[in-house]
mmCIF file of C-alpha atoms in Angstrom:
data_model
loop_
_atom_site.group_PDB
_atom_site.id
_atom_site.type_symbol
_atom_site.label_atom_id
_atom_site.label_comp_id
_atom_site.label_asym_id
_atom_site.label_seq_id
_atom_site.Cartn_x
_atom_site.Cartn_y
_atom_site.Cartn_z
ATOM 1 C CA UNK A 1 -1.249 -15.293 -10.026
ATOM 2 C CA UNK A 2 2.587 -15.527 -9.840
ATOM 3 C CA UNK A 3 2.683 -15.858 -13.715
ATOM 4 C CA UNK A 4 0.685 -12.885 -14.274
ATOM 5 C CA UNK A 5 2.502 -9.323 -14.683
ATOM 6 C CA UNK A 6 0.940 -5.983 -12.001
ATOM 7 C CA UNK A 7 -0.899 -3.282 -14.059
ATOM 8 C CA UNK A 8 -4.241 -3.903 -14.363
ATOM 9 C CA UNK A 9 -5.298 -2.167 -11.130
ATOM 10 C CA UNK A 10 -3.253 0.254 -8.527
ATOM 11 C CA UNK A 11 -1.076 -1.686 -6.405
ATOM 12 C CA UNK A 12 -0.358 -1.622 -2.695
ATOM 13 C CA UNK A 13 2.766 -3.507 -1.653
ATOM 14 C CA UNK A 14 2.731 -4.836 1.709
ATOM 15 C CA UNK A 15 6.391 -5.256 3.199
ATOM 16 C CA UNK A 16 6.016 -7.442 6.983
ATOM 17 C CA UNK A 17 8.284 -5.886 9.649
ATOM 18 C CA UNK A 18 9.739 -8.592 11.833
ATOM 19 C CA UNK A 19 6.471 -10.294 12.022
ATOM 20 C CA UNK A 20 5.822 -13.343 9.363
ATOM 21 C CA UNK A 21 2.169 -14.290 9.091
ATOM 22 C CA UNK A 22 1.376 -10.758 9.808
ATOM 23 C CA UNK A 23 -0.259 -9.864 6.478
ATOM 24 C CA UNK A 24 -2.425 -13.173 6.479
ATOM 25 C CA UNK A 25 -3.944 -12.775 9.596
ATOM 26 C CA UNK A 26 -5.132 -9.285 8.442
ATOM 27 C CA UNK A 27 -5.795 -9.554 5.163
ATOM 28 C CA UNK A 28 -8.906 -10.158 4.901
ATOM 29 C CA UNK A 29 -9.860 -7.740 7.121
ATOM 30 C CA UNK A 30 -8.159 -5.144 5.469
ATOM 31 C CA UNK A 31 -9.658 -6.362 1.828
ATOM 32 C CA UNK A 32 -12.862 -5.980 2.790
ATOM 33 C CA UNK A 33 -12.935 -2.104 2.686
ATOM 34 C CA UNK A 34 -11.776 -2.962 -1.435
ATOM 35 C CA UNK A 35 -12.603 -1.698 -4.058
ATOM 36 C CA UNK A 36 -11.883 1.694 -1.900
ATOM 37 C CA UNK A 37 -14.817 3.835 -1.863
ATOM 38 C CA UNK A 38 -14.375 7.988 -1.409
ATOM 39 C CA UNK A 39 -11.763 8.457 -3.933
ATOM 40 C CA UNK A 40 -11.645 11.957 -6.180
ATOM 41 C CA UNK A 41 -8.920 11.483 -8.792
ATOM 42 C CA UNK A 42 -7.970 14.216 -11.482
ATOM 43 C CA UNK A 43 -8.822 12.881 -14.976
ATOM 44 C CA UNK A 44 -6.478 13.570 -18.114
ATOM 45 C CA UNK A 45 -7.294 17.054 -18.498
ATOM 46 C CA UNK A 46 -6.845 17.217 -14.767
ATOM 47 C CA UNK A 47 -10.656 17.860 -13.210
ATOM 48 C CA UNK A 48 -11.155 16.272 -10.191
ATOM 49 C CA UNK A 49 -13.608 13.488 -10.980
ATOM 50 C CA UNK A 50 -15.165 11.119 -7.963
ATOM 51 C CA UNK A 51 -14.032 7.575 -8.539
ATOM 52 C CA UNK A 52 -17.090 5.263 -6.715
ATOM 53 C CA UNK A 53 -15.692 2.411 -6.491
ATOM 54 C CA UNK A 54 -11.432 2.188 -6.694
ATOM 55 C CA UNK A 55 -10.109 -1.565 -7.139
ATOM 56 C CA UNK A 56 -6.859 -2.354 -5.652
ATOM 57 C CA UNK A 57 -4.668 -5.412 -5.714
ATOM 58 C CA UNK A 58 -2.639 -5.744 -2.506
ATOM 59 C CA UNK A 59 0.868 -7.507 -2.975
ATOM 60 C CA UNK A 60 3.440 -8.518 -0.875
ATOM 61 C CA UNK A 61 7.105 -6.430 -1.279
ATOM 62 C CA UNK A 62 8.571 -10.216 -1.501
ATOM 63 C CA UNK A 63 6.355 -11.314 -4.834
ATOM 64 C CA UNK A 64 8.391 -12.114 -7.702
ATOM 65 C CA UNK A 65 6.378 -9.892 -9.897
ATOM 66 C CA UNK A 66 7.177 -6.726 -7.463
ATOM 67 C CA UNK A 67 10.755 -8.164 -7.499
ATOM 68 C CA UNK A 68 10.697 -8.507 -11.388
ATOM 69 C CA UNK A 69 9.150 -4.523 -11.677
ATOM 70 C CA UNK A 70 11.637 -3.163 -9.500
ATOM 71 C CA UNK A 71 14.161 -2.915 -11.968
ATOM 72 C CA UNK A 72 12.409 -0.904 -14.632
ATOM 73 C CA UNK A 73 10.570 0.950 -11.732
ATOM 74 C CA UNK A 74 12.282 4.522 -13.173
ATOM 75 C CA UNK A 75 11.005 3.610 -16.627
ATOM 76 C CA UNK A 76 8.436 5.838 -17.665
ATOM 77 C CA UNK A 77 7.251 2.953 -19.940
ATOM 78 C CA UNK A 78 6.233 1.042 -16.148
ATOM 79 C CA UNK A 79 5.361 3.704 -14.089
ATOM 80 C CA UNK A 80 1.332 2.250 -14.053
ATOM 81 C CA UNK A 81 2.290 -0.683 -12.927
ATOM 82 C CA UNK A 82 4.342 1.018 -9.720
ATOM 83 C CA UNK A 83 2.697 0.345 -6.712
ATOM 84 C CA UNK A 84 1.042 3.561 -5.486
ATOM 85 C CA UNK A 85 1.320 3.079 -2.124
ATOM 86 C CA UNK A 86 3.603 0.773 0.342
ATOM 87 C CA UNK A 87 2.423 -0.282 2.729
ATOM 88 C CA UNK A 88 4.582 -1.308 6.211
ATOM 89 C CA UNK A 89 2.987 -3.528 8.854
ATOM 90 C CA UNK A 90 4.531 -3.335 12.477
ATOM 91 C CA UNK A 91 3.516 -5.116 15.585
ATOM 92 C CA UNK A 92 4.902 -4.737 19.171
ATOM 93 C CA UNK A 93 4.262 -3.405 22.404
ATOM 94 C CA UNK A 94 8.160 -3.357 23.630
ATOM 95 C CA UNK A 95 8.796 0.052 23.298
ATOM 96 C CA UNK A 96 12.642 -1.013 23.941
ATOM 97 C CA UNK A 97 12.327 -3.074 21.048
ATOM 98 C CA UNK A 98 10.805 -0.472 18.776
ATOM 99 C CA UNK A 99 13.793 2.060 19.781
ATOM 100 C CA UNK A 100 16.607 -0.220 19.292
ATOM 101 C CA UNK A 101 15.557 -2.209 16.414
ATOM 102 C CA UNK A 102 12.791 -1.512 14.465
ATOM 103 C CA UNK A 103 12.573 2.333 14.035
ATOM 104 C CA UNK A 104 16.118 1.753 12.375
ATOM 105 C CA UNK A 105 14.178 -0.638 9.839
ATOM 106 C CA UNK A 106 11.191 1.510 9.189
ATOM 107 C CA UNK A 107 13.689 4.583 8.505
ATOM 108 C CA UNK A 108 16.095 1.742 6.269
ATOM 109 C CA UNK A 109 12.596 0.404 4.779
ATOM 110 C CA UNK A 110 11.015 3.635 3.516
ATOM 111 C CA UNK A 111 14.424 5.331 2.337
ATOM 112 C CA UNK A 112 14.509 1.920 0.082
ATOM 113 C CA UNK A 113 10.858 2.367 -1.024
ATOM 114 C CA UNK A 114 11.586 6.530 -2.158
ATOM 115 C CA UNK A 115 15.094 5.287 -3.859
ATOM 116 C CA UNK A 116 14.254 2.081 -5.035
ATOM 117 C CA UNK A 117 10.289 3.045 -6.419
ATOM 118 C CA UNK A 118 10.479 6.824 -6.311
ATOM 119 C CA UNK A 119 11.920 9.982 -7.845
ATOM 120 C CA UNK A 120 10.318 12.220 -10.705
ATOM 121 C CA UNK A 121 7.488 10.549 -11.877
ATOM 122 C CA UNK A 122 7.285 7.169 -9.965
ATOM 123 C CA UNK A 123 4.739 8.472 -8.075
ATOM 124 C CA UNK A 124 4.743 6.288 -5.050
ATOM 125 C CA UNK A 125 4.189 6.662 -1.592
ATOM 126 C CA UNK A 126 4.218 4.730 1.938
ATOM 127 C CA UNK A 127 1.778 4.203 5.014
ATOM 128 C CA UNK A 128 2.565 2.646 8.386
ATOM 129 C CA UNK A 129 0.140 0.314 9.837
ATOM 130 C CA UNK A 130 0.673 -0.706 13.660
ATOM 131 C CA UNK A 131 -1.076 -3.708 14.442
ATOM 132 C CA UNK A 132 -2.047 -3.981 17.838
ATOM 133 C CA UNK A 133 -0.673 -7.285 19.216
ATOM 134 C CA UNK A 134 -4.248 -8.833 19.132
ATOM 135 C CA UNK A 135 -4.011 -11.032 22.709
ATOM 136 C CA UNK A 136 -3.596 -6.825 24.428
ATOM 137 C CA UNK A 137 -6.075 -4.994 25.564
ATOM 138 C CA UNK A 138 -7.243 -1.711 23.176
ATOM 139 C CA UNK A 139 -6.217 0.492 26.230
ATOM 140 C CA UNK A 140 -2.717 -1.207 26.522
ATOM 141 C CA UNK A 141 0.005 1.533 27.571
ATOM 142 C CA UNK A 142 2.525 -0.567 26.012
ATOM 143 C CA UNK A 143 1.039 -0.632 22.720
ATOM 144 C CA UNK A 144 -0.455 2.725 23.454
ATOM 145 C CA UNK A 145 3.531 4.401 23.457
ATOM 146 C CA UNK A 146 4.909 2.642 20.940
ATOM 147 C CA UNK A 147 2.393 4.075 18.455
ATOM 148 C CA UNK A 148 2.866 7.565 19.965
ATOM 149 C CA UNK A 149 6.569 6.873 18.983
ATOM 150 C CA UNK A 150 5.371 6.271 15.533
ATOM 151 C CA UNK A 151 3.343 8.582 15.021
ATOM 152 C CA UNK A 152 6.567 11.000 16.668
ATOM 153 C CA UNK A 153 8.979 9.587 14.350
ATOM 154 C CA UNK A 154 7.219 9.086 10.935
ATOM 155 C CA UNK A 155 3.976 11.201 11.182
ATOM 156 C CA UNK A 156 3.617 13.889 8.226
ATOM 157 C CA UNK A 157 1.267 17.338 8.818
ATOM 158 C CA UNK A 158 0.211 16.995 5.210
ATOM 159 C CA UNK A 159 -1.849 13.650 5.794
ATOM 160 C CA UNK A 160 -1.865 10.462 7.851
ATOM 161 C CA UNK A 161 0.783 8.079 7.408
ATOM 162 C CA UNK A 162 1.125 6.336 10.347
ATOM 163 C CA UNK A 163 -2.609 4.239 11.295
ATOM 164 C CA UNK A 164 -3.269 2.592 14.098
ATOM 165 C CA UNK A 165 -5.226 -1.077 13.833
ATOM 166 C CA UNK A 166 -7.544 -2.531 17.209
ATOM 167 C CA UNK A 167 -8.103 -6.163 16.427
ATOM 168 C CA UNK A 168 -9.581 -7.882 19.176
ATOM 169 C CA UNK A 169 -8.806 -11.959 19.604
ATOM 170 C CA UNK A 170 -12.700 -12.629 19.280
ATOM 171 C CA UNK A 171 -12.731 -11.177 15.702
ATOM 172 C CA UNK A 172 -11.219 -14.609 14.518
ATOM 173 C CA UNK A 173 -13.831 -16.193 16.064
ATOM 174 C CA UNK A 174 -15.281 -18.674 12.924
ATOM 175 C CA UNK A 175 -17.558 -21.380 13.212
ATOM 176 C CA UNK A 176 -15.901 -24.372 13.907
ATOM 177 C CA UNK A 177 -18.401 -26.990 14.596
ATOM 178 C CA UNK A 178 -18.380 -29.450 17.747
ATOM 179 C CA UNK A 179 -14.622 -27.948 18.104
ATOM 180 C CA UNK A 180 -15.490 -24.367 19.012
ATOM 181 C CA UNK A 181 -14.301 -20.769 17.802
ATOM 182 C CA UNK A 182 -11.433 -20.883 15.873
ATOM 183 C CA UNK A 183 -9.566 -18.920 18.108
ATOM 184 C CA UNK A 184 -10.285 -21.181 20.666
ATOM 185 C CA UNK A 185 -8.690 -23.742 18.932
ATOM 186 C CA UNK A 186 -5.435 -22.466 17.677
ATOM 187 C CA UNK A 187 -4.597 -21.174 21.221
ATOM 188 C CA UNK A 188 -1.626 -19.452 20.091
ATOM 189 C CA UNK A 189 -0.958 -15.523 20.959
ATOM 190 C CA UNK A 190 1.445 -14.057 18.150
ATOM 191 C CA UNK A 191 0.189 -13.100 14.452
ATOM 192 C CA UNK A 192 1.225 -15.962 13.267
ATOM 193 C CA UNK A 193 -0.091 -18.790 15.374
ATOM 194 C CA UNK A 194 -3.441 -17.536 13.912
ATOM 195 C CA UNK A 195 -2.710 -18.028 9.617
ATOM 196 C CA UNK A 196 -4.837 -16.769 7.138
ATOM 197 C CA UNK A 197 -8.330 -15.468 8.823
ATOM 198 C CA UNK A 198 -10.993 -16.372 6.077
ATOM 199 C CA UNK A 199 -13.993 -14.315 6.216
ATOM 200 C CA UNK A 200 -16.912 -16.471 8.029
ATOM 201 C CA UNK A 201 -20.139 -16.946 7.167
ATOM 202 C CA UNK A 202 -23.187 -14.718 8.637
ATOM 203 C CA UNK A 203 -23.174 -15.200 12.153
ATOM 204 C CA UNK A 204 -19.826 -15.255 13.326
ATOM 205 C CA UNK A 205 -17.820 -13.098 15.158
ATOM 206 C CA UNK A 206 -15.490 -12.569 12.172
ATOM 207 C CA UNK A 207 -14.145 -8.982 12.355
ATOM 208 C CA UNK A 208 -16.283 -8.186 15.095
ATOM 209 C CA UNK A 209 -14.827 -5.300 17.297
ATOM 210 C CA UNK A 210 -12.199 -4.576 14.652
ATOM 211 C CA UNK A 211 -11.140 -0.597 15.159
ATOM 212 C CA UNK A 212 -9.127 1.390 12.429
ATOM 213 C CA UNK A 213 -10.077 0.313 9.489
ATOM 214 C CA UNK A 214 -11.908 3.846 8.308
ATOM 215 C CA UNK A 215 -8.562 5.484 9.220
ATOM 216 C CA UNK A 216 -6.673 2.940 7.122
ATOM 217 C CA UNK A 217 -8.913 3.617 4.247
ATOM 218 C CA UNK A 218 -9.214 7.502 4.663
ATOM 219 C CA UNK A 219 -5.154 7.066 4.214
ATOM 220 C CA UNK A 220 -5.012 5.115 1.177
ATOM 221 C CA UNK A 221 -7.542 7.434 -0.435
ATOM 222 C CA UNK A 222 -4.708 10.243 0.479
ATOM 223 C CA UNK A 223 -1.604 8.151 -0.762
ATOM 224 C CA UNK A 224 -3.280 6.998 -3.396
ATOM 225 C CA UNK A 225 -4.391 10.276 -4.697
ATOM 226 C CA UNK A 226 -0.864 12.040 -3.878
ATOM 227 C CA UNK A 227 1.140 9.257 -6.196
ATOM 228 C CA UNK A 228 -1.662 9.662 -9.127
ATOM 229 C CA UNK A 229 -1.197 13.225 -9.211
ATOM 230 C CA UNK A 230 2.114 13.268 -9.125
ATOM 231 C CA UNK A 231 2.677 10.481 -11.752
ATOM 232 C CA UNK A 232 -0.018 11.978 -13.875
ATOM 233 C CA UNK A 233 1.582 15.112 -14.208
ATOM 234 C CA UNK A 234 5.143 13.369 -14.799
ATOM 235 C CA UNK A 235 3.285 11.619 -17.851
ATOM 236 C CA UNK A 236 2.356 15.220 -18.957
ATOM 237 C CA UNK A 237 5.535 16.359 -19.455
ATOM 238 C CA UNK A 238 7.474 13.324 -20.268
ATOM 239 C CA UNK A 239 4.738 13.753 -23.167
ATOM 240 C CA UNK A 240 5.545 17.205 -24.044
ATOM 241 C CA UNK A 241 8.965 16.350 -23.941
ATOM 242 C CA UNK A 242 9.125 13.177 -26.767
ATOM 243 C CA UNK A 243 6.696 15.558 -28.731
ATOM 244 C CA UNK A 244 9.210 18.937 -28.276
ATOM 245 C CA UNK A 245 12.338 16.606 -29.724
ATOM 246 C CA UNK A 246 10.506 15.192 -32.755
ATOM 247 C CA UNK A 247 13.156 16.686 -35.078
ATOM 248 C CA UNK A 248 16.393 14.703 -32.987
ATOM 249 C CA UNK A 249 17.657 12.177 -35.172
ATOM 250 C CA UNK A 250 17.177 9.590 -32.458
ATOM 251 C CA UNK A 251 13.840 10.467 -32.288
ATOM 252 C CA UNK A 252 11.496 7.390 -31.414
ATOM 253 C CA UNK A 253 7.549 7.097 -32.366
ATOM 254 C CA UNK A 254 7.558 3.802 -30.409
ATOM 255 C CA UNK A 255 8.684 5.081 -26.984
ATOM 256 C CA UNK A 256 6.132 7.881 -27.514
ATOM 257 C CA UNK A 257 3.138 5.166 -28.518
ATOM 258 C CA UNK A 258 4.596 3.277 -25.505
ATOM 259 C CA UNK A 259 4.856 6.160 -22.886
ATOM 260 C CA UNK A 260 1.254 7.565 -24.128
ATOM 261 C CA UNK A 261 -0.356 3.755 -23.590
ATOM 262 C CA UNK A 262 0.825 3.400 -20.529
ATOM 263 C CA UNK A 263 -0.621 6.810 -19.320
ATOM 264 C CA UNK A 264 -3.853 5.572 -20.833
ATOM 265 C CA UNK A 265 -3.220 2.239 -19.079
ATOM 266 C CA UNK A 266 -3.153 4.151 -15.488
ATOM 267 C CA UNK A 267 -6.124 6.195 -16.559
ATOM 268 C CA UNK A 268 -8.047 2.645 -17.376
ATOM 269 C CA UNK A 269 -7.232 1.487 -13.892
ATOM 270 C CA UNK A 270 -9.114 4.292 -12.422
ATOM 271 C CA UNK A 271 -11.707 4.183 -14.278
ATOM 272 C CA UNK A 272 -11.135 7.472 -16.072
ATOM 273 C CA UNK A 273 -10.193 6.800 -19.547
#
């Protein structure tokens, strides 16, 4: 996949926050509400059309083609191949921690993502998903107040962007043969000691118990629907404007073909074109 360039469907970038193996233990879990069902989108003359079924491709912020992108991100040439939404994972229940450490990264990680993949045009926006540590209990006060705190800090009235994800210990339960559940086996109690969680086959506990994941999916549909909009309507007049300077010397058919396909391109990827 690493060879292959990002465009082909909307992209969510995934950026893990202090917690490595985060993203694998979850993945799955979180991939299984794809492609995102729910989503209205305006079309290229800008009528709100339902989009059944919306495929996304979800990336992590350290993959080499994100890393590659980043430097044309401004480029209205790349804009479709922006990710649409980013998407931070946090996991704690020290609320100490959270107020001396990481709310100073979340603040220093989104101000990168609106600098580095924003401004007129780009089009991009960012959620934050607290993972309950999975060996707490749902009603943990812990885990409970640091999500308040997040919710404090980085909510928005316009829409959700801070969600909330219950995964319970048994959810990784997989068949495992004479050796037990899977979870019984690894033993461990951080993200990590768990590694990627493959979905099990019918009869399992896989995912069982698994709260949040509705609210995750009702906040992509929002993100995903503010960055179209906004990046549609940047194509529009980034249009308008190559067409208004046709006379300038400098004047350049190719960056209007190019500028015009890509807008086509993002179109495509929603199934609107």
């Amino acid at each position: 996949m690493d060879g292959e360039e990002l465009g082909g469907t909307f992209v969510i970038s995934v950026d893990e926050l202090g917690v490595n193996g985060l993203w694998s233990t979850i993945k799955d879990l979180v991939e299984s509400r794809v492609p995102l069902q729910g989503v209205t989108l305006p079309n290229k003359v800008g009528k709100p059309v339902a989009v059944p079924k919306l495929p996304l491709t979800f990336v992590l912020s350290t993959d080499k083609r994100l890393l590659r992108l980043k430097q044309y991100s401004h480029s209205p040439v790349t804009w479709f191949r922006n990710p649409v939404t980013h998407l931070v994972l946090v996991s704690t229940s020290d609320v100490h921690e959270y107020k001396s450490t990481l709310r100073a990264q979340l603040k220093r990680v989104t101000t990168d993502v609106e600098r580095d993949w924003g401004g007129p045009g780009a089009g991009t926006e960012w959620l934050i998903l607290y993972v309950r540590p999975f060996e707490l209990e749902p009603g943990d006060k812990n885990a409970r107040k640091v999500f308040e705190k997040l919710c404090d800090d980085f909510g928005a009235k316009r829409r959700e962007q801070v969600v909330r994800l219950d995964v319970p210990l048994q959810a990784f339960d997989t068949p495992t043969g004479s050796g037990g559940s899977r979870t019984a086996r690894l033993g461990g109690s951080s993200p990590a000691d768990y590694g990627v969680v493959g979905q099990a086959s019918a009869g399992s506990n896989w995912g069982l118990g698994a709260s949040g994941l509705d609210e995750l999916a009702a906040a992509l549909r929002d993100s995903i629907r503010a960055a179209f909009e906004a990046r549609q309507s940047a194509y529009d007049a980034e249009v308008r404007r190559l067409l208004n300077e046709r006379r300038d010397p400098k004047w350049s058919f190719t960056t209007l073909y190019l500028v015009k396909d890509s807008f086509a391109l993002m179109l495509e990827g929603a199934g609107l074109w």
